Structure formats: structure tokens, C-alpha cells
Amino acid sequence: MSVEADIINRFFKKKTSAPLGIGDDAALINKNTKEYWALSQDTLNVNTHFLPSTPALDLGWKALAVNVSDIYAMGGQPKYALVSIAINKHNMPWLEDFSRGLHQCAKKYGVEIIGGDTTRGQTSISITIIGSVEKKKVLKRSGAKLHDDIWITGQIGLAALGLDCLKKKITLSEAAEKLAIKCLYKPSPTDIQSLQKYQLFHSAIDISDGVIADLSHILTSSNLSANIFCAQLPVSAWIKKEKAFDYALYGGDDYQLILTAPVKNRNRIKKLAAQKRLKITHVGQVTNEKKMMVFDPNGKPMKIVNKGFKHFVK
Ligand code: ADP
Ligand code: MG
């Protein structure tokens, strides 16, 4: 268990009267007989979650987008947000850009900003998001079933590649670097409600810490395991060519979704996704083996290392 999870479990996890408390992408409280409110909070701290050089416009976008993905991961629709910011000084041009990015993202995902807090401190943005989800369509991490297909929305790995470009750990063509950095700065979470309205999926999580770390949360909650096939991962041509699958497996910041669904829904998911122009890729299976297995493009098992993003390292 990560140190972060250990802290949460030891000090904060208590019994709750809410239908779902700590341990998923969002907590659930009753809205009415048919719907829940889904509530979640994500924070971006300077130097931990973003480089000080991050453009303010992109930071405003990203601070909200990383919360939107948590509501999508519950099968819900984001509705309202409270925005808490800590800044060192009242730099007006920075605030103007930051708020513009925030409002652009709010408009795109149908979120209204209804409150927040403004304080002085090291730059940090913490957003509480509130969404609505139909009880019948809710997706919990614990919902995966044996033999489910594992699906991933959008493309993954580019955000982590973008971070390596910014840190000069890797050099790509100008266009490739620009695209990767854009994915890091401006994540675009995928709304799967147009598919989940037919209740096609069993479980979901958003990918903030890499496929291995985040899929593990589903598997632990569901008491199951998985086989993942690298050849099927929705990664860029460069990652495929270089076999740099670690960017997708262990790199964070994609904010796409991992979902599981019964095999019998496979063709329906593919057909509906094509109709809705929604990118979703089948990448593996849920198993009841002892541990998760990842297979390289030649079908050989790869060593799984424990290196998804962690806030506290033992
Ligand atoms: P996510 O990656 O989806 O944001 P986290 O891994 O940050 O989720 O958190 C896991 C779970 O623990 C979530 O349900 C979250 O609400 C809860 N959690 C995290 N930190 C705290 C805390 N300090 N107090 C109470 N609950 C927390
Ligand atoms: Mg999440």
C-alpha cells in the first residue's frame, strides 16, 4: 500500500452515513430517489503537480479538468465547482490568464463555479467538484467482474512524455514535443455517459498516476487481477515505435478513464463509440490470477515495477 493510502486509511477513513465515502474517485450522497450527488476534490501544488513555468491559462484549465475526470469516472455529469487558490502575490496578468483558462474549461464541460477561497501562500489550486449521477449508472472502483474486458478512453502516455520534453530528458521533433506538452497542460477527459446510459460498464477510474497504479485500485477494490496487452494500448506512434510503453503504464497526468465491461458488450461498445466519435480501446482482461500481468508486443510477460506517481516514498 502507498504511504498516501496508508495515511488516508489510518487517519481519515471513518464510517459514514453517505452511500459512498472515502476510497473512490468521488463520494456519493443522495440527491433524490434516482440520483446521487458525486463530490470530489483534487489539488495542484506548484513543483509537485506543475512546474512554476506552466502557463497560467493552461493551469486554470488543468485545475478543473483533473476534477472533471473524477466525476466522469463515476459515470456522472459535472455541474458545480468551488475553487480555492493560494498565490504568493496578486499578479493581475497571471490571474487574468488563470481565470480565463478555468472558465474555458468550465464552459467546455458544463461546470458552474459557485464558490471557493483566495489566500496567500505557495501557488496551489484546490477544486471541489460536484456532479450528478444516476444511481443505476454509477461506476465504482469495486464493480469489476471476473473476465471483464478492460477499456481505456482517448490516448495515454503523451502527458508524461510532455513532462520529459520540458525537463529536457528527451528530444522529439518540434511538432511532437508541442503535442505532448499540450496533452500535459490541457488534459481533455472523456465523457462516457453516451455509452453508460445503456449501462454497458461495470467499473471505472480516471488515470492520474499511470495505468498500472490506477488499474490496481480497481483490482484491489474488486478483489481481482488483470492481463494487459501493450500492443493494444492507445499510445502515440512514437511510443509504439520506441516500445516506450512505460509512459502509458507508469506515467501520470492523462486523465483518461480505465473502464471494465462484460465481454458480451464488446461489439456494442465499439459500435456506439464509433457512432459517437468517442475513442475507446480494449486493452486487456480482468482475471483471478495472483497478480497483474503485462505482455509486451511479442506476447512476453513484462516485469511490473512499482513506480507510478507517489506523493510520499518510503
Ligand atoms: P483520486 O486520485 O481519484 O483523486 P486519491 O487517490 O487522491 O483519489 O484519494 C483516494 C480516496 O481517498 C478518495 O476517495 C479521496 O476522496 C480520499 N481522500 C484523500 N485524501 C483524503 C483526506 N485527507 N481526507 C479524507 N479523504 C481523503
Ligand atoms: Mg480519480
Coordinates of C-alpha atoms in Angstrom, one line a residue, residues 36-271:
Y36 CA -26.7 10.9 -6.3
W37 CA -24.5 14.0 -6.0
A38 CA -20.9 13.0 -6.6
L39 CA -18.3 15.1 -4.8
S40 CA -14.6 15.1 -5.3
Q41 CA -11.6 17.3 -4.7
D42 CA -8.2 17.5 -6.4
T43 CA -5.3 19.8 -5.7
L44 CA -2.5 21.1 -7.9
N45 CA 0.6 22.2 -6.0
V46 CA 3.5 24.1 -7.6
N47 CA 6.6 21.9 -8.1
T48 CA 4.6 18.8 -7.1
H49 CA 1.9 18.8 -9.8
F50 CA 3.1 21.5 -12.1
L51 CA 6.3 23.3 -13.0
P52 CA 6.5 27.0 -12.0
S53 CA 6.8 27.8 -15.7
T54 CA 3.4 26.4 -16.5
P55 CA 1.3 29.0 -18.5
A56 CA -1.4 30.4 -16.2
L57 CA -4.1 29.8 -18.8
D58 CA -3.2 26.1 -19.0
L59 CA -3.0 25.8 -15.3
G60 CA -6.6 27.2 -14.9
W61 CA -7.8 24.7 -17.5
K62 CA -6.0 21.8 -15.9
A63 CA -7.0 22.5 -12.3
L64 CA -10.7 22.0 -13.3
A65 CA -10.1 19.2 -15.9
V66 CA -8.5 16.9 -13.3
N67 CA -11.6 17.2 -11.3
V68 CA -14.0 16.7 -14.2
S69 CA -12.3 13.3 -14.9
D70 CA -13.2 12.1 -11.4
I71 CA -16.9 12.8 -12.0
Y72 CA -16.7 11.1 -15.4
A73 CA -15.1 8.1 -13.6
M74 CA -18.2 7.8 -11.5
G75 CA -20.4 7.8 -14.7
G76 CA -21.6 11.3 -13.8
Q77 CA -22.1 14.7 -15.2
P78 CA -20.0 17.5 -13.6
K79 CA -22.2 20.5 -12.5
Y80 CA -20.7 22.8 -10.0
A81 CA -17.2 23.7 -8.6
L82 CA -15.7 25.6 -5.7
V83 CA -12.2 27.0 -6.5
S84 CA -9.7 27.6 -3.7
I85 CA -6.4 29.3 -4.8
A86 CA -3.3 30.2 -2.9
I87 CA -1.0 32.7 -4.6
N88 CA 2.1 34.5 -3.4
K89 CA 1.2 37.9 -4.8
H90 CA -1.7 39.4 -6.7
N91 CA -0.2 39.2 -10.1
M92 CA -3.1 40.5 -12.2
P93 CA -2.0 39.3 -15.7
W94 CA -1.4 35.9 -14.2
L95 CA -4.8 35.9 -12.5
E96 CA -6.4 37.1 -15.7
D97 CA -4.9 34.2 -17.7
F98 CA -5.6 31.6 -15.0
S99 CA -9.2 32.6 -14.7
R100 CA -9.7 32.6 -18.4
G101 CA -8.3 29.0 -18.6
L102 CA -10.5 28.0 -15.7
H103 CA -13.7 29.5 -17.3
Q104 CA -12.9 28.0 -20.7
C105 CA -12.7 24.6 -19.1
A106 CA -15.9 25.2 -17.1
K107 CA -17.7 26.2 -20.3
K108 CA -16.4 23.1 -22.2
Y109 CA -17.6 20.7 -19.5
G110 CA -20.7 22.5 -18.4
V111 CA -19.5 23.4 -14.9
E112 CA -20.6 26.5 -12.9
I113 CA -18.2 28.0 -10.4
I114 CA -20.2 28.6 -7.3
G115 CA -17.6 29.4 -4.6
G116 CA -14.1 29.0 -3.4
D117 CA -11.4 30.7 -1.3
T118 CA -8.5 33.0 -2.1
T119 CA -5.4 33.0 0.2
R120 CA -1.7 33.8 0.2
G121 CA 0.8 31.0 0.0
Q122 CA 2.8 28.8 -2.3
T123 CA 0.8 28.5 -5.5
S124 CA -1.8 25.8 -5.1
I125 CA -5.2 25.3 -6.6
S126 CA -7.7 23.0 -5.0
I127 CA -11.1 22.4 -6.6
T128 CA -14.1 20.7 -5.2
I129 CA -16.4 19.4 -7.9
I130 CA -20.0 18.4 -7.6
G131 CA -21.6 16.2 -10.2
S132 CA -24.9 14.4 -10.7
V133 CA -25.1 10.7 -11.4
E134 CA -28.0 8.3 -11.9
K135 CA -27.9 5.6 -9.3
K136 CA -28.4 2.9 -12.0
K137 CA -25.4 4.1 -14.0
V138 CA -22.9 4.8 -11.2
L139 CA -19.5 3.3 -11.7
K140 CA -17.5 2.3 -8.7
R141 CA -13.9 1.0 -8.5
S142 CA -15.3 -2.1 -6.8
G143 CA -17.6 -3.0 -9.7
A144 CA -15.2 -5.0 -11.9
K145 CA -16.2 -8.6 -12.6
L146 CA -14.1 -11.7 -13.5
H147 CA -13.4 -11.9 -17.3
D148 CA -14.5 -8.3 -17.9
D149 CA -12.8 -6.5 -20.8
I150 CA -10.6 -3.6 -19.8
W151 CA -11.0 -0.4 -21.8
I152 CA -9.1 2.8 -22.0
T153 CA -10.5 6.1 -23.4
G154 CA -8.6 8.5 -25.5
Q155 CA -4.8 8.3 -25.9
I156 CA -2.4 7.8 -23.0
G157 CA 1.3 8.4 -22.3
L158 CA 1.7 11.7 -24.1
A159 CA 1.4 13.8 -20.9
A160 CA 4.3 12.0 -19.2
L161 CA 6.2 12.3 -22.5
G162 CA 5.5 16.0 -22.5
L163 CA 6.9 16.3 -19.0
D164 CA 10.1 14.6 -20.1
C165 CA 10.4 17.0 -23.0
L166 CA 10.0 20.0 -20.7
K167 CA 12.6 18.5 -18.3
K168 CA 14.9 18.0 -21.4
K169 CA 15.1 14.3 -20.6
I170 CA 14.1 13.6 -24.2
T171 CA 14.1 15.4 -27.5
L172 CA 11.4 14.9 -30.2
S173 CA 10.5 16.8 -33.3
E174 CA 9.1 20.2 -32.7
A175 CA 5.6 19.2 -33.6
A176 CA 5.7 16.0 -31.5
E177 CA 7.0 17.9 -28.4
K178 CA 4.3 20.6 -28.9
L179 CA 1.6 17.9 -28.9
A180 CA 3.0 16.1 -25.9
I181 CA 3.3 19.3 -23.9
K182 CA -0.3 20.2 -24.9
C183 CA -1.5 16.9 -23.5
L184 CA 0.3 17.6 -20.3
Y185 CA -1.0 21.1 -19.9
K186 CA -4.5 20.7 -21.3
P187 CA -6.0 17.3 -20.4
S188 CA -9.3 16.6 -22.1
P189 CA -11.3 14.0 -20.0
T190 CA -13.6 11.7 -21.9
D191 CA -17.3 11.7 -21.1
I192 CA -18.6 8.2 -21.4
Q193 CA -22.2 8.9 -20.4
S194 CA -23.4 8.4 -24.0
L195 CA -22.3 4.8 -23.6
Q196 CA -23.0 4.3 -19.9
K197 CA -26.6 5.4 -20.4
Y198 CA -27.0 1.8 -21.7
Q199 CA -25.2 0.6 -18.5
L200 CA -22.5 -1.1 -20.6
F201 CA -19.7 -0.8 -18.0
H202 CA -19.1 -2.3 -14.6
S203 CA -16.4 -0.1 -13.1
A204 CA -14.1 2.9 -13.8
I205 CA -11.3 5.1 -12.6
D206 CA -9.5 8.1 -14.0
I207 CA -5.8 7.8 -14.9
S208 CA -3.9 10.3 -12.8
D209 CA -0.9 8.1 -11.8
G210 CA -0.5 5.7 -14.8
V211 CA -2.4 2.6 -16.0
I212 CA -0.7 0.2 -13.6
A213 CA -1.3 2.3 -10.4
D214 CA -4.8 3.2 -11.3
L215 CA -5.9 -0.1 -12.7
S216 CA -4.6 -1.6 -9.4
H217 CA -7.1 0.5 -7.5
I218 CA -10.0 -1.1 -9.4
L219 CA -8.5 -4.6 -9.0
T220 CA -7.8 -4.2 -5.3
S221 CA -11.3 -2.8 -4.7
S222 CA -12.8 -5.6 -6.8
N223 CA -10.6 -8.4 -5.4
L224 CA -9.4 -9.4 -8.9
S225 CA -6.4 -9.2 -11.2
A226 CA -5.7 -8.4 -14.9
N227 CA -3.8 -9.1 -18.1
I228 CA -2.8 -6.0 -20.1
F229 CA -1.5 -6.2 -23.7
C230 CA 0.9 -3.4 -24.6
A231 CA 0.2 -3.9 -28.3
Q232 CA -3.4 -2.8 -27.7
L233 CA -2.6 0.3 -25.6
P234 CA -3.9 3.5 -27.2
V235 CA -0.4 5.2 -27.4
S236 CA 1.2 7.5 -30.0
A237 CA 3.1 6.1 -33.0
W238 CA 6.4 7.3 -31.4
I239 CA 5.7 5.3 -28.1
K240 CA 4.8 2.3 -30.2
K241 CA 7.9 2.5 -32.4
E242 CA 10.2 3.1 -29.4
K243 CA 8.3 0.5 -27.3
A244 CA 8.3 3.2 -24.7
F245 CA 5.2 1.8 -23.1
D246 CA 6.4 2.9 -19.6
Y247 CA 5.0 6.4 -20.5
A248 CA 1.5 4.9 -20.6
L249 CA 2.0 2.2 -17.9
Y250 CA 3.7 4.4 -15.3
G251 CA 3.3 8.0 -16.5
G252 CA 0.6 10.1 -14.9
D253 CA -1.5 13.1 -15.9
D254 CA -3.5 11.6 -18.7
Y255 CA -7.0 12.0 -17.0
Q256 CA -8.5 9.5 -19.4
L257 CA -10.6 6.6 -18.0
I258 CA -9.9 2.9 -17.4
L259 CA -13.2 1.0 -17.5
T260 CA -14.3 -2.6 -17.3
A261 CA -17.2 -4.1 -19.1
P262 CA -18.6 -7.6 -19.7
V263 CA -17.3 -9.3 -22.9
K264 CA -20.9 -9.5 -24.2
N265 CA -20.9 -5.7 -24.5
R266 CA -17.7 -5.5 -26.6
N267 CA -19.3 -5.1 -30.0
R268 CA -22.0 -2.7 -28.7
I269 CA -19.3 -0.5 -27.1
K270 CA -17.2 -0.5 -30.3
K271 CA -20.3 0.4 -32.4

